[in-house]
Amino acid sequence: MLEFSMTVGGRKVAGQERFAITNPATGVMVGYAPNASLDDLEAAVAAAKSAFPTWAALPDDQRQAACTALAGRLNERAEAIAQVLTQEQGKPLNGLGSRFEMGGAQAWAGYTASLSLPVKVLQDDNTGRIELHRKPIGVVGSITPWNWPVMIAIWHILPALRAGNCVVIKPSPYTPLSTLMAVDAMAELLPAGVLNVVSSDDKLANIGAAMAAHPDIRKLVFTGSCATGERIMATASQTMKRLTLEMGGNDAGIVLPDCDPKAIAEGLFWGAFINNGQTCAAMKRLYVHDAIHDAVCDEMVAFARKIPVGNGMDEASILGPIANQMQFDKVSRLVADAAQTGRVLLGGAPDEGLFFPITLVADLPDDAPLIVEEQFGPALPIIRFTDLDQAIAAANNSDNGLGGSVWSADRARARDIALQLDCGSAWVNRHGAIQPNAPFGGTKRSGMGREFGEEGLFEMTEMQTLFC
Ligand code: NAD
């Protein structure tokens, strides 16, 4: 069995207690994660705080070189981490699974390392000079979910470090092992205390809640559910902590009648079922014009039937199990309800263990829980529409606003419609595409702030306006 430790102040820390992580595909134990106490968190925050002045004062090119080296280190360790990621999370090694996730982590790390924060001169004339500086904030706390644990950790860590902050990260209790490995590998290349990780089962102590309250964590970046994000925001107000919150989504796709159903079926499928639907900006509601509704349903069923679902360690698997019992129960509840009120086209009932078949359901009432709630799993409602304005209104009739898409042979028209969607990212003829240089985040209850690109880097800074 592999040994996993926390990294605190440059040291490997086992913690006084530990908790077991099992493979969702088999139920077999993968390894133990250290179960952090509040003292462990204190030690991590203190280490980050004491490392901060030196790290922040490092010449920018040296900090950039260190961040670039982290991308290289992820590349060296990618396969080893991918193997553990598949075993703790369930996603396959292949397809859009663990190796893909490690590739994304490297791409984001490399791109983020290449960014810089030049001083902006706002005015320089005979009345005076005004400069805008972007300075690091201090200790940045990072709290991550279980769906893309390594990639999201990199989305938090790299911009924070690049801007000159020090980091304490806490991964999800479901998937701590790959993050412990990735941080262990990266922290070796950094001064002690610059990057720290504490893992927790959320039961021995609620480390996430303690981070939200901690006075020495000056900024928190959180990716997870809306309910937890709202709790964090309430707690963070007491210390006026800076926040970036990336929360849930209930993204709609709208398919216009001029589409070729066969040509778009693959894109629609992966827009919804990437990572078994356990993706914040996956398509979670599909609105299809009546003229091609039945043909789109048929093509999606035909495409879905070709996807091999199985143990992620099997090189042939393209989708795996649902990642944990909590999520499996949620998907099972929503699909059981949908099977009563709608027409199941494919799947519709749980398989063995945590495996759930790809499920497509049509003809649901508008208030069906599978449409209204975020399913975060392999089940997609397909909704018929005749009036485009009503479809746009239905797409926007959600507390969430992470992403949305419009599908049409007429790109210009689709673009105009996409601009009417109330969400942070909108796509034409695809869904869920993200890039390191394109800001990403949500409107409404999907969060606040943006990650990626220069705008994401800015979120890891305080502005100082200098009249000189
Ligand atoms: P979650 O909110 O249950 O947990 C997320 C993290 O918060 C975990 O590390 C957990 O330990 C921690 N946490 C739990 N209680 C806490 C508290 N009181 N204070 C602080 N932290 C606490 O979410 P999840 O189930 O891990 O993730 C699924 C959700 O994440 C979905 O809603 C999904 O849409 C969302 N998500 C959003 C994005 C995005 O970028 N917008 C990306 C991935 C996932």
XYZ file of C-alpha atoms in Angstrom, residues 6-455:
450
model
C 0.651 15.911 4.346
C 3.235 18.559 3.506
C 3.622 21.259 6.159
C 6.529 23.685 6.249
C 8.522 21.527 3.843
C 8.165 18.415 6.040
C 6.138 15.255 5.450
C 3.563 14.993 8.240
C 1.670 11.763 8.917
C -0.878 13.252 11.336
C -2.038 11.502 14.487
C -4.975 9.830 12.787
C -5.754 8.624 9.298
C -8.768 7.667 7.172
C -9.239 5.092 4.432
C -9.894 5.832 0.760
C -11.559 3.131 -1.336
C -11.820 2.635 -5.081
C -15.402 3.390 -6.199
C -15.108 0.810 -8.995
C -14.223 -2.089 -6.687
C -14.659 -1.060 -3.049
C -11.016 -2.055 -2.512
C -8.909 0.176 -0.275
C -6.500 2.457 -2.146
C -4.653 3.910 0.829
C -4.887 5.962 3.980
C -4.864 9.752 4.079
C -3.680 11.650 7.163
C -6.587 13.121 9.105
C -5.526 16.637 10.038
C -6.233 18.103 13.445
C -6.825 21.803 13.993
C -3.205 21.914 15.266
C -2.020 20.571 11.912
C -3.930 23.361 10.184
C -2.379 25.921 12.544
C 1.078 24.594 11.711
C 0.387 24.793 7.977
C -0.940 28.352 8.138
C 1.982 29.414 10.357
C 4.466 27.861 7.911
C 2.847 29.657 4.969
C 2.737 32.932 6.865
C 6.405 32.747 7.771
C 7.447 31.791 4.219
C 5.432 34.619 2.688
C 7.725 37.677 3.059
C 10.683 35.962 1.374
C 8.603 34.377 -1.382
C 6.796 37.654 -2.081
C 10.110 39.539 -2.224
C 11.736 37.097 -4.649
C 12.628 38.756 -7.975
C 9.767 38.093 -10.363
C 11.822 36.120 -12.879
C 12.919 33.717 -10.135
C 9.348 33.148 -8.975
C 8.320 32.629 -12.589
C 11.103 30.087 -13.089
C 10.013 28.233 -9.942
C 6.414 28.075 -11.186
C 7.573 26.837 -14.596
C 9.548 24.101 -12.828
C 6.322 22.990 -11.092
C 4.731 22.337 -14.481
C 7.741 20.210 -15.400
C 7.512 18.283 -12.138
C 3.834 17.513 -12.797
C 4.852 16.194 -16.180
C 7.444 13.863 -14.612
C 4.968 12.489 -12.063
C 1.879 12.499 -14.313
C 1.484 8.761 -14.811
C 2.066 7.868 -11.148
C -0.482 10.451 -10.016
C -2.960 9.426 -12.747
C -2.894 5.825 -11.495
C -3.815 6.918 -7.958
C -6.371 9.438 -9.215
C -8.214 6.732 -11.148
C -8.259 4.454 -8.126
C -9.581 7.040 -5.682
C -11.969 8.902 -8.025
C -13.090 6.200 -10.448
C -12.465 8.089 -13.712
C -10.695 5.983 -16.343
C -7.018 6.325 -17.082
C -7.972 6.821 -20.713
C -10.498 8.941 -22.603
C -11.190 12.214 -20.844
C -9.990 10.634 -17.596
C -6.942 10.787 -15.324
C -4.241 11.114 -17.979
C -6.285 13.857 -19.631
C -6.646 15.558 -16.241
C -2.885 15.430 -15.642
C -2.331 16.888 -19.123
C -4.709 19.721 -18.236
C -2.933 20.305 -14.921
C 0.396 20.690 -16.733
C -1.086 22.975 -19.384
C -2.628 25.267 -16.772
C 0.518 25.258 -14.665
C 2.745 26.127 -17.629
C 0.487 28.855 -18.941
C -0.084 30.405 -15.522
C 3.664 30.419 -14.882
C 4.135 32.398 -18.106
C 1.840 35.223 -16.993
C 3.154 38.383 -15.395
C 1.834 41.357 -13.456
C 3.388 44.473 -14.928
C 2.898 47.801 -13.200
C 0.197 49.800 -15.000
C 0.935 53.500 -15.426
C -2.404 55.322 -15.099
C -1.016 58.787 -15.586
C 2.410 60.278 -16.242
C 2.343 63.982 -17.063
C 3.338 67.300 -15.603
C 0.634 67.009 -12.914
C 2.072 63.734 -11.606
C 2.575 60.010 -12.047
C 0.138 57.358 -10.872
C 1.036 53.666 -10.925
C -1.189 50.661 -10.259
C 0.660 47.795 -8.576
C -0.659 44.265 -8.090
C 0.755 42.873 -4.867
C 0.401 39.405 -3.326
C -2.194 39.077 -0.583
C -0.492 36.730 1.892
C -1.599 33.222 2.844
C -4.100 31.820 0.333
C -6.327 28.943 1.423
C -7.587 26.514 -1.216
C -10.503 24.103 -0.777
C -11.162 21.656 -3.619
C -13.861 19.135 -4.657
C -13.608 15.479 -5.723
C -14.494 15.631 -9.420
C -11.262 17.011 -10.958
C -9.094 17.051 -7.845
C -5.652 17.587 -9.344
C -6.601 19.986 -12.108
C -8.645 22.173 -9.769
C -5.816 22.127 -7.208
C -3.506 23.483 -9.918
C -6.092 26.127 -10.868
C -5.894 27.346 -7.264
C -2.218 26.852 -6.458
C -0.418 28.168 -9.535
C -1.938 31.649 -9.813
C -1.602 32.086 -6.051
C 2.100 31.207 -6.106
C 2.791 33.060 -9.344
C 1.442 36.262 -7.799
C 3.694 35.810 -4.739
C 1.340 34.245 -2.192
C 1.887 31.137 -0.074
C -0.720 28.371 -0.069
C -2.461 25.935 2.262
C -4.650 23.515 0.302
C -7.263 21.120 1.637
C -8.534 18.502 -0.833
C -11.926 16.768 -0.699
C -12.250 13.936 1.816
C -13.213 11.664 -1.112
C -10.081 12.261 -3.205
C -7.170 13.502 -1.098
C -4.472 11.095 -2.298
C -3.701 12.507 -5.748
C -3.493 16.026 -4.287
C -1.157 14.854 -1.508
C 1.080 13.322 -4.195
C 1.013 16.367 -6.446
C 1.784 18.784 -3.604
C 4.543 16.524 -2.261
C 6.139 16.512 -5.716
C 5.843 20.276 -6.218
C 6.781 21.385 -2.688
C 10.202 19.715 -3.068
C 11.028 22.420 -5.609
C 9.897 25.332 -3.428
C 11.176 26.972 -0.245
C 9.719 25.341 2.881
C 6.259 26.637 3.743
C 5.420 28.146 0.356
C 3.067 25.255 -0.478
C 1.347 23.146 2.196
C -1.401 20.520 2.151
C -3.625 19.183 4.929
C -6.132 16.368 4.342
C -9.235 15.764 6.417
C -12.273 13.506 6.542
C -14.310 16.575 7.635
C -15.332 14.612 10.754
C -12.342 14.663 13.113
C -12.311 18.425 12.553
C -13.984 20.555 9.884
C -10.744 21.902 8.444
C -12.530 23.712 5.612
C -14.720 25.651 8.031
C -11.665 26.453 10.170
C -9.877 27.790 7.088
C -12.834 30.051 6.287
C -12.621 31.477 9.807
C -8.822 31.669 10.083
C -7.585 35.261 10.550
C -4.198 34.540 8.940
C -5.706 33.189 5.721
C -6.193 36.402 3.808
C -7.768 34.912 0.702
C -9.743 31.741 0.098
C -10.372 30.089 -3.241
C -13.095 27.491 -3.104
C -14.509 25.090 -5.686
C -17.462 22.994 -4.602
C -21.175 23.075 -3.926
C -23.308 26.203 -3.605
C -24.338 25.308 -0.056
C -20.734 25.085 1.165
C -19.725 28.209 -0.751
C -22.474 30.194 0.919
C -21.344 28.992 4.352
C -17.788 30.002 3.534
C -18.912 33.450 2.409
C -20.819 34.026 5.637
C -17.851 32.963 7.784
C -15.295 34.839 5.690
C -17.088 38.134 6.285
C -15.762 38.129 9.851
C -12.184 38.520 8.635
C -13.004 40.364 5.392
C -11.262 37.517 3.596
C -10.919 37.858 -0.168
C -12.890 35.135 -1.940
C -13.039 33.376 -5.257
C -15.982 30.975 -5.284
C -16.543 28.482 -8.094
C -19.717 26.613 -7.327
C -22.377 24.430 -8.898
C -23.977 24.742 -12.288
C -27.124 23.637 -14.087
C -26.019 24.488 -17.602
C -28.513 24.418 -20.458
C -27.809 23.620 -24.088
C -30.221 24.897 -26.760
C -30.381 23.101 -30.123
C -31.949 25.001 -33.032
C -33.901 23.211 -35.787
C -31.236 23.799 -38.466
C -28.772 21.345 -36.849
C -27.839 17.957 -38.272
C -28.676 15.577 -35.375
C -26.054 13.008 -36.343
C -23.313 15.600 -36.692
C -23.900 17.143 -33.249
C -24.623 13.984 -31.239
C -20.998 13.398 -30.199
C -20.468 17.009 -29.092
C -23.739 17.030 -27.176
C -22.866 13.739 -25.523
C -19.437 14.799 -24.276
C -20.747 18.224 -23.307
C -23.018 16.410 -20.868
C -21.175 13.229 -19.937
C -17.540 14.293 -19.567
C -16.295 12.774 -16.285
C -19.630 10.929 -16.039
C -21.458 14.249 -15.806
C -19.534 15.078 -12.615
C -18.288 18.358 -14.019
C -19.383 21.789 -12.884
C -19.797 23.159 -16.411
C -21.238 20.012 -17.987
C -24.502 20.367 -19.874
C -27.197 19.379 -17.387
C -30.350 20.275 -19.357
C -30.698 19.894 -23.126
C -33.410 21.913 -24.913
C -34.043 20.661 -28.474
C -36.399 22.157 -31.049
C -39.429 19.998 -31.739
C -38.520 19.659 -35.448
C -35.438 17.570 -34.672
C -36.088 16.518 -31.054
C -36.758 12.846 -31.786
C -33.855 12.562 -34.220
C -31.448 14.109 -31.678
C -32.709 11.683 -29.025
C -32.132 8.732 -31.379
C -28.611 9.880 -32.331
C -27.618 10.469 -28.713
C -28.865 7.033 -27.697
C -26.926 5.486 -30.596
C -23.733 7.339 -29.642
C -24.084 6.568 -25.918
C -24.486 2.835 -26.595
C -20.943 2.785 -28.028
C -19.262 4.080 -24.828
C -17.512 1.395 -22.737
C -18.243 1.885 -19.031
C -16.084 -0.043 -16.562
C -13.289 -0.099 -14.012
C -11.123 2.937 -14.759
C -7.910 0.903 -14.433
C -9.015 -1.117 -17.472
C -7.399 0.654 -20.441
C -10.557 0.002 -22.505
C -12.905 1.945 -20.197
C -14.040 5.380 -21.341
C -16.368 6.125 -18.415
C -16.181 4.733 -14.879
C -18.437 4.528 -11.815
C -19.930 7.475 -9.956
C -17.181 8.691 -7.634
C -18.817 8.150 -4.245
C -21.925 6.862 -2.478
C -23.220 10.343 -1.636
C -23.312 11.327 -5.313
C -24.605 7.903 -6.393
C -27.562 8.271 -4.025
C -28.319 11.743 -5.382
C -28.291 10.605 -9.013
C -30.356 7.508 -8.132
C -33.008 9.670 -6.460
C -33.270 12.114 -9.358
C -33.417 9.374 -11.997
C -35.970 7.288 -10.046
C -38.220 10.337 -9.969
C -37.624 11.071 -13.677
C -38.482 7.478 -14.606
C -41.941 8.039 -13.055
C -42.753 11.279 -14.841
C -40.737 11.116 -18.090
C -39.795 8.687 -20.876
C -36.512 6.859 -20.277
C -34.612 6.531 -23.563
C -31.535 4.789 -22.159
C -30.387 3.533 -18.750
C -32.668 4.625 -15.937
C -31.713 2.371 -13.005
C -28.490 1.712 -11.033
C -26.060 -1.036 -11.997
C -23.721 -2.974 -9.692
C -21.886 -1.117 -6.918
C -21.428 2.558 -7.766
C -21.884 2.031 -11.504
C -24.791 3.930 -13.017
C -25.612 3.521 -16.718
C -25.633 6.467 -19.087
C -29.198 7.738 -18.758
C -31.239 9.872 -21.166
C -34.793 10.942 -20.274
C -37.274 12.842 -22.471
C -40.752 14.331 -21.992
C -40.290 15.427 -18.384
C -42.454 18.139 -16.816
C -40.648 21.489 -16.472
C -40.476 21.189 -12.695
C -38.941 17.690 -12.667
C -36.130 17.526 -10.089
C -33.777 16.144 -12.789
C -34.243 19.456 -14.635
C -34.351 21.825 -11.686
C -31.550 20.366 -9.524
C -27.894 19.823 -10.395
C -27.629 16.058 -10.977
C -23.806 15.990 -11.254
C -23.903 12.514 -12.730
C -24.524 10.451 -15.894
C -28.178 11.416 -16.495
C -29.402 14.043 -18.949
C -32.944 15.396 -19.404
C -33.816 16.235 -23.031
C -36.542 18.867 -23.231
C -38.647 19.662 -26.310
C -39.319 23.284 -27.285
C -41.115 25.100 -30.071
C -40.665 28.750 -29.086
C -37.023 29.928 -28.935
C -37.719 32.809 -26.546
C -39.336 30.373 -24.144
C -36.308 28.078 -24.393
C -33.945 30.976 -23.611
C -36.157 31.979 -20.676
C -36.188 28.390 -19.411
C -32.397 28.167 -19.738
C -32.045 31.344 -17.676
C -34.698 30.290 -15.165
C -32.136 28.849 -12.769
C -30.344 29.988 -9.643
C -27.126 28.947 -11.357
C -25.255 30.652 -14.159
C -22.040 28.792 -14.848
C -22.287 27.958 -18.565
C -24.643 27.518 -21.488
C -24.528 26.631 -25.172
C -26.366 27.200 -28.437
C -26.150 24.774 -31.343
C -26.952 25.866 -34.892
C -25.694 25.763 -38.485
C -25.929 29.561 -38.356
C -23.005 30.563 -36.095
C -23.819 34.268 -36.140
C -27.367 33.647 -34.974
C -26.183 31.186 -32.355
C -23.685 33.774 -31.091
C -26.467 36.362 -30.666
C -28.567 33.864 -28.725
C -25.588 32.777 -26.594
C -25.139 36.399 -25.535
C -28.677 36.284 -24.088
C -27.725 33.484 -21.685
C -27.137 34.630 -18.098
C -23.963 32.668 -17.378
C -20.214 33.117 -17.060
C -19.245 31.076 -20.143
C -21.287 30.577 -23.294
C -20.393 28.337 -26.203
C -21.512 27.937 -29.812
C -21.706 24.350 -31.110
C -19.841 22.945 -28.126
C -20.263 22.865 -24.383
C -17.851 23.040 -21.465
C -14.694 24.016 -23.338
C -12.213 25.776 -21.068
C -8.715 27.148 -21.668
C -5.963 28.522 -19.430
C -6.185 31.943 -21.134
C -9.993 32.318 -20.999
C -11.551 33.547 -17.724
C -13.965 31.063 -16.166
C -16.552 31.475 -13.410
C -20.225 31.863 -12.723
C -23.044 34.359 -12.391
C -25.802 34.149 -9.750
C -25.376 31.262 -7.253
C -22.628 29.680 -9.344
C -20.075 31.852 -7.623
C -18.087 35.034 -7.697
C -14.827 35.990 -9.293
C -13.005 34.386 -12.189
C -10.197 31.894 -12.599
C -7.692 31.545 -15.458
C -5.823 34.041 -17.538
C -4.793 37.486 -16.434
C -8.164 38.085 -14.769
